[in-house]
């Protein structure tokens, strides 16, 4: 067995929280660059240009890419041959968020109770998912998820007969209803299958994928491309100023489901698609 002290997890999360907020991942930068080449509207092109400059300034000056530094979502893949000493893994992650957000002067965006709305003052708790995997490594993936795009996300239990047509209609309707609210150009995380809650988790997990890589299954790779092209015909454009580049990528995660169901969850992500990972 391999032993990891919880302090090591805390330090890793602290670093990831700051890096994620200051440094837009290269795959997102590549996709914005590509969108700029394809955008036909001058206002849209100008927005994409500003987004590139903003990301550059954030990295150079170590400042947040966006004022909404998000609620931290962490996916942890824990090797089954690891023993964690000290705090629990969730406790260690939350301590890392606490320290990272305080020392990085990142906005505290979490309220303790959804109705009483008192700020927790340290951006905890993070939303943590832990999965046991073979081996003796711990992978931590962190995304600060902003409220604007999250608020426009939706879930629907379709009838199996509605199939691909139903999914496409639901995605287009969701993006159209969202308009400029999720700060386009957006990334669409699409969870298909599982059950009610699993589909939402699939949609979130999809947003952690590398934008430079095609889906490994050609059927889903084609569906992702089709959906992106159809969304881009809606004309919403960067920041809603009109244009051809409303969507940077559609990312799909699927899972087996019940014979009577077709759960579909759409988790929208803004252009500030911040995520970082580390392997301990
Ligand atoms: S949706 Fe994204 S870019 Fe817009 S305010 Fe929220 S975090 Fe910032």
PDB file of N, CA and C in Angstrom, residues 1 46 49 63 145 225:
ATOM      1  N   UNK A   1       0.839  -1.207   0.000  1.00  0.00           N
ATOM      2  CA  UNK A   1       0.000   0.000   0.000  1.00  0.00           C
ATOM      3  C   UNK A   1       0.878   1.262   0.000  1.00  0.00           C
ATOM      4  N   UNK A  46     -14.398  40.672 -32.700  1.00  0.00           N
ATOM      5  CA  UNK A  46     -13.842  41.584 -31.704  1.00  0.00           C
ATOM      6  C   UNK A  46     -13.942  40.977 -30.299  1.00  0.00           C
ATOM      7  N   UNK A  49     -11.375  38.312 -29.869  1.00  0.00           N
ATOM      8  CA  UNK A  49     -10.081  38.968 -29.709  1.00  0.00           C
ATOM      9  C   UNK A  49      -9.888  39.418 -28.250  1.00  0.00           C
ATOM     10  N   UNK A  63      -4.064  37.047 -12.350  1.00  0.00           N
ATOM     11  CA  UNK A  63      -5.375  37.551 -11.916  1.00  0.00           C
ATOM     12  C   UNK A  63      -6.454  36.635 -12.483  1.00  0.00           C
ATOM     13  N   UNK A 145     -16.551  26.405 -11.427  1.00  0.00           N
ATOM     14  CA  UNK A 145     -17.717  26.476 -12.328  1.00  0.00           C
ATOM     15  C   UNK A 145     -18.524  27.726 -12.001  1.00  0.00           C
ATOM     16  N   UNK A 225     -20.304  16.970 -33.638  1.00  0.00           N
ATOM     17  CA  UNK A 225     -20.056  17.928 -34.719  1.00  0.00           C
ATOM     18  C   UNK A 225     -21.369  18.463 -35.290  1.00  0.00           C
TER      19      UNK A 225
END
